[in-house]
XYZ file of C-alpha atoms in Angstrom:
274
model
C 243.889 176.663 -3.871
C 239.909 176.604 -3.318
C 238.172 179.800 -4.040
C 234.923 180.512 -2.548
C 232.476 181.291 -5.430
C 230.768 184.892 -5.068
C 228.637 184.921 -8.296
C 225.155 184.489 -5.684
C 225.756 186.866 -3.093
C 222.814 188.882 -2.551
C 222.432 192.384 -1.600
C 219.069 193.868 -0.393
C 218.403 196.750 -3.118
C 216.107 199.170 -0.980
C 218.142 198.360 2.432
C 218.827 202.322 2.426
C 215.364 203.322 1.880
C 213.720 201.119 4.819
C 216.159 202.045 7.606
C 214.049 205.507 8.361
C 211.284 203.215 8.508
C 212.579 201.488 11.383
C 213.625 204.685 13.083
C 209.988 206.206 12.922
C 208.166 206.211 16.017
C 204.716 205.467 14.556
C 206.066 201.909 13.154
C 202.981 199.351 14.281
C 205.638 196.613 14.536
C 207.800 198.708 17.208
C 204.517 198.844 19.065
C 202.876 195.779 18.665
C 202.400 193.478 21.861
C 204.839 190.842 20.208
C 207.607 193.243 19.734
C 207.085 194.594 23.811
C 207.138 190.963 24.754
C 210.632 190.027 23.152
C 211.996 193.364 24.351
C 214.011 192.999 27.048
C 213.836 196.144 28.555
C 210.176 196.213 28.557
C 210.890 193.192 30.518
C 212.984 194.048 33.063
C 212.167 197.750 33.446
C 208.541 197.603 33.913
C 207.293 199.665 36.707
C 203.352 199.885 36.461
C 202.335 196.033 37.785
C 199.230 195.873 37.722
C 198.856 196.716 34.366
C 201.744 194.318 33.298
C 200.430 191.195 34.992
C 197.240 192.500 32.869
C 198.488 192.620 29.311
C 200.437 189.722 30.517
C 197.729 187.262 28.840
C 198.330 188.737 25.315
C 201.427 188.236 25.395
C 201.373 184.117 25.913
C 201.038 182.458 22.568
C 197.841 180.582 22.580
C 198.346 177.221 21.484
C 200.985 176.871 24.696
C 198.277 178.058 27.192
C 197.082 175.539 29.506
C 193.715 175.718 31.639
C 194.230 175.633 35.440
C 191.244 174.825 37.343
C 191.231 172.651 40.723
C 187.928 171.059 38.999
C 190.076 169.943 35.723
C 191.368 166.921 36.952
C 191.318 163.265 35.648
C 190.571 162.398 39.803
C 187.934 164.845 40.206
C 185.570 164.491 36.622
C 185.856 161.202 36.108
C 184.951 162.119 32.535
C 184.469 158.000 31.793
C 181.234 158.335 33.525
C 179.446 160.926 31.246
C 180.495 159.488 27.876
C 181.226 155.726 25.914
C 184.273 157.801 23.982
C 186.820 156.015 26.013
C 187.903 155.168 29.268
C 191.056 156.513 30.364
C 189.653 159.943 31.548
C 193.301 161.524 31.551
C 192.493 161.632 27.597
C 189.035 162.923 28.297
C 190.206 165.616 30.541
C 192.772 167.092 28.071
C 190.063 166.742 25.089
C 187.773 168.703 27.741
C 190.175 171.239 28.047
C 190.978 172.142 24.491
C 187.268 172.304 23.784
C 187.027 175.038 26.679
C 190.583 176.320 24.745
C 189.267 176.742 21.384
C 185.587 176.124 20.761
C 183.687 177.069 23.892
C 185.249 181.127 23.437
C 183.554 180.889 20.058
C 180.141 179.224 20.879
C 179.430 179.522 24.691
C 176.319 177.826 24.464
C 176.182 176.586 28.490
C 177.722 177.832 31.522
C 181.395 176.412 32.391
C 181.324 176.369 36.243
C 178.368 174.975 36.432
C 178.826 171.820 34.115
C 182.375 171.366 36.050
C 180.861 171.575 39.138
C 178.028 168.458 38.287
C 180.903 166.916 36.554
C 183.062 166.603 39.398
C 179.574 165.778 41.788
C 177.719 163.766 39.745
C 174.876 166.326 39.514
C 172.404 166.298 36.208
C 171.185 170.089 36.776
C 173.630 171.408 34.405
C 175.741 168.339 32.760
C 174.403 165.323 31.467
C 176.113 163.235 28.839
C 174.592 163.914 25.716
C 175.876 167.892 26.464
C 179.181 165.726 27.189
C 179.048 164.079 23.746
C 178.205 167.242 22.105
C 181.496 168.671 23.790
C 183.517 165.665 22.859
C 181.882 165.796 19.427
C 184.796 167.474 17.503
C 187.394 164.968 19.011
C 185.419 162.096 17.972
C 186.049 163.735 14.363
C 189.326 163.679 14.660
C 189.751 159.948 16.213
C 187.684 159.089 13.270
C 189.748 160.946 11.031
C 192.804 159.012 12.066
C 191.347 155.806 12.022
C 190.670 156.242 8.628
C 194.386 157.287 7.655
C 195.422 153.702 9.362
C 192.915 152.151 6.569
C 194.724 154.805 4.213
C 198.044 153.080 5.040
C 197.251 149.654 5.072
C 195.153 149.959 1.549
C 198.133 151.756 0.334
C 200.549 148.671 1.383
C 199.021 146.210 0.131
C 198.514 147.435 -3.042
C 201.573 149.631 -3.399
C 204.044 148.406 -0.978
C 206.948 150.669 0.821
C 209.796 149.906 -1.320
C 209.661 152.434 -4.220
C 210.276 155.998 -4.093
C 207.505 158.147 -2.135
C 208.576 161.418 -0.671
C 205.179 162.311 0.199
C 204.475 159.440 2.298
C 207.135 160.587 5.035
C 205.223 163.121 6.501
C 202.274 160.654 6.695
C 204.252 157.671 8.371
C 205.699 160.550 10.835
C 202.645 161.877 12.058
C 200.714 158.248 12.383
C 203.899 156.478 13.696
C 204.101 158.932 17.094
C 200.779 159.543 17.083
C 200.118 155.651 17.900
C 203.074 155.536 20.122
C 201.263 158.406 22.307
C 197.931 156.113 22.025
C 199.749 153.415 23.066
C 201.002 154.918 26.411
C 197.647 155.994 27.389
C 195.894 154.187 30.303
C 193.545 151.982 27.918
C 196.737 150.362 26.637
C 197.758 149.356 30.136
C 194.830 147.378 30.932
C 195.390 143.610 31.923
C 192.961 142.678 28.501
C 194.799 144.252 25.072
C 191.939 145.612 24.253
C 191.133 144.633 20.459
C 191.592 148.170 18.854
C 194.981 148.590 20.758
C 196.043 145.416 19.005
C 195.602 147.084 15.347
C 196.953 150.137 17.132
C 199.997 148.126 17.510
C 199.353 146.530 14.075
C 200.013 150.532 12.452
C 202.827 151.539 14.216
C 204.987 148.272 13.182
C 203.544 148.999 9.398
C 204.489 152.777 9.835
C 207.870 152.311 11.294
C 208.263 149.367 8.140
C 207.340 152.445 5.775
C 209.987 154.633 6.943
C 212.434 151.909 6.966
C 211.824 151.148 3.497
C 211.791 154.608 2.423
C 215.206 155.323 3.672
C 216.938 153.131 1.270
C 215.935 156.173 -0.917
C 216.787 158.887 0.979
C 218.598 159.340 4.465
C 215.924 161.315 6.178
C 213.176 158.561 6.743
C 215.973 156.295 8.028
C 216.361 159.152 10.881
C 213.053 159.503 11.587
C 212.895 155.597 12.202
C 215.258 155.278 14.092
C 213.862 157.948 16.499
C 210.791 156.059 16.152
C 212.014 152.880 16.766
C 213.823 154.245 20.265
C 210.573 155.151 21.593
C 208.954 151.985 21.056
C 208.171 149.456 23.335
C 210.866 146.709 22.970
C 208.186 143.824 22.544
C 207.645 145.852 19.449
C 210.891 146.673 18.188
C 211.598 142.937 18.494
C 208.221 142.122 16.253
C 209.197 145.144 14.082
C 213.087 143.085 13.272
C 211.405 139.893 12.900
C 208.482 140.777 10.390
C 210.233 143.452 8.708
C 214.052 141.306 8.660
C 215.894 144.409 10.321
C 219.089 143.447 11.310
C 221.555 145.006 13.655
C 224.027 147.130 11.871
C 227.645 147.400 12.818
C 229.157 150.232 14.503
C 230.946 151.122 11.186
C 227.937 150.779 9.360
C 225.793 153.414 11.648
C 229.036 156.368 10.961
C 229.067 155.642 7.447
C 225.669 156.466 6.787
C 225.757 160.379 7.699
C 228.811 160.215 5.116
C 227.687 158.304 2.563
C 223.984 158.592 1.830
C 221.622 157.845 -1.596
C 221.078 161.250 -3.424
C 219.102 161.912 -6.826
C 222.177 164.295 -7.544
C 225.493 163.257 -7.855
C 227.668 164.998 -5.475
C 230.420 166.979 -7.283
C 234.274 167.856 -6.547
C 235.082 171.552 -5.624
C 237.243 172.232 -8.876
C 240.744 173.591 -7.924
C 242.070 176.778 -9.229
């Protein structure tokens, strides 16, 4: 008979002594915005409106807020035309909109209306495109930035390889690998002409999703991540990625064994019977 082992159960030592100080009516986390906002009676038993739908906005979480604007549209800005960044201007609208998010709050240095307005009409009054590149400025740091963690990767291969044990190279091959698959649905992809920095775009994500296969003959966790990586890749690449990389289709036996019976730096031991 199996017994279930109670030496680590845990018991909170001052659990007595903190239950007034839940009760208390001048707790700031019984009155804090976050705490009315979960609540569902404050919810659903609201009666002043107006000042509801004003305290609303606090109660979003800010990275999920989106800016809604008729003039924040790929169709209307044509952001292309103002800046050599890129082309697709669905990418230029969104980097447009996280700058007005997060850096214009803190450094208002023009007026907003008016640069969407000549945006949208091709007026130079109030826009022109070096005040566009200054805008676009911080996401041409971080394009930058991730070119240089493809370099990263591809130094690192060819010196190191993917075969031995890495654990902190997942979370690198994670956030490149879907990162390129988002680049490669964008609009610039699409064009007729691959254009040359898609191509080692394309050239990353086949070395990333390489990485993680290697890596999970080590541990069972990479080989999950690439295989939800290699579902959302185009099949022209998923075909390259079997031929390069010598990936072959395992059997439906195979695939149920492996949540079973996976590679473990601890050996797995038997419950001892009493």
């Amino acid at each position: 008979m199996l017994v279930p082992d109670t030496t680590y159960q845990f018991t909170l030592p001052y659990l007595a002594d903190m239950m007034p100080l839940f009760d208390s009516t001048d707790n700031p986390y019984l009155t804090s915005r976050l705490y009315k906002a979960l609540s569902h009676e404050t919810a659903h038993h609201s009666t002043e409106t107006q000042e509801h739908t004003y305290h609303a906005i606090y109660q979003v979480p800010y990275p999920g807020a989106r800016m809604y604007d008729p003039r924040m549209s790929p169709e209307s800005l044509r952001s292309s035309r103002w800046t050599p960044i890129s082309h697709d201007d669905v990418f230029l609208t969104r980097l447009l909109e996280d700058y007005f998010l997060y850096e214009y709050p803190l450094w208002p240095c023009f007026h907003k209306d008016h640069l969407l307005d000549d945006m949208a009409t091709g007026g130079n009054d109030y826009c022109s495109p070096l005040l566009v590149d200054a805008g676009f400025n911080p996401a041409r740091l971080y394009g930058a930035s991730k070119a240089s963690l493809q370099t990263l990767v591809h130094m690192f291969y060819h010196r190191h390889g993917f075969e031995a044990y890495y654990i902190f190279l997942l979370p690198i091959l994670v956030q490149l690998g879907f990162d390129l698959i988002e680049r490669l649905r964008t609009l610039e992809a699409q064009q007729e002409h691959f254009p040359p920095i898609m191509k080692a775009t394309r050239a990353t994500l086949i070395l990333c999703a390489k990485g993680l296969r290697d890596q999970g003959r080590n541990f069972f966790l990479s080989e999950l991540v690439f295989r939800i990586l290699q579902d959302n890749m185009n099949p022209a690449d998923v075909k390259l990625l079997k031929d390069w990389a010598r990936i072959r289709g395992e059997l439906q036996s195979q695939n149920s064994c492996i949540g079973v019976s996976t590679m473990s730096a601890y050996a797995a031991q038997e419950p001892k019977s009493l």
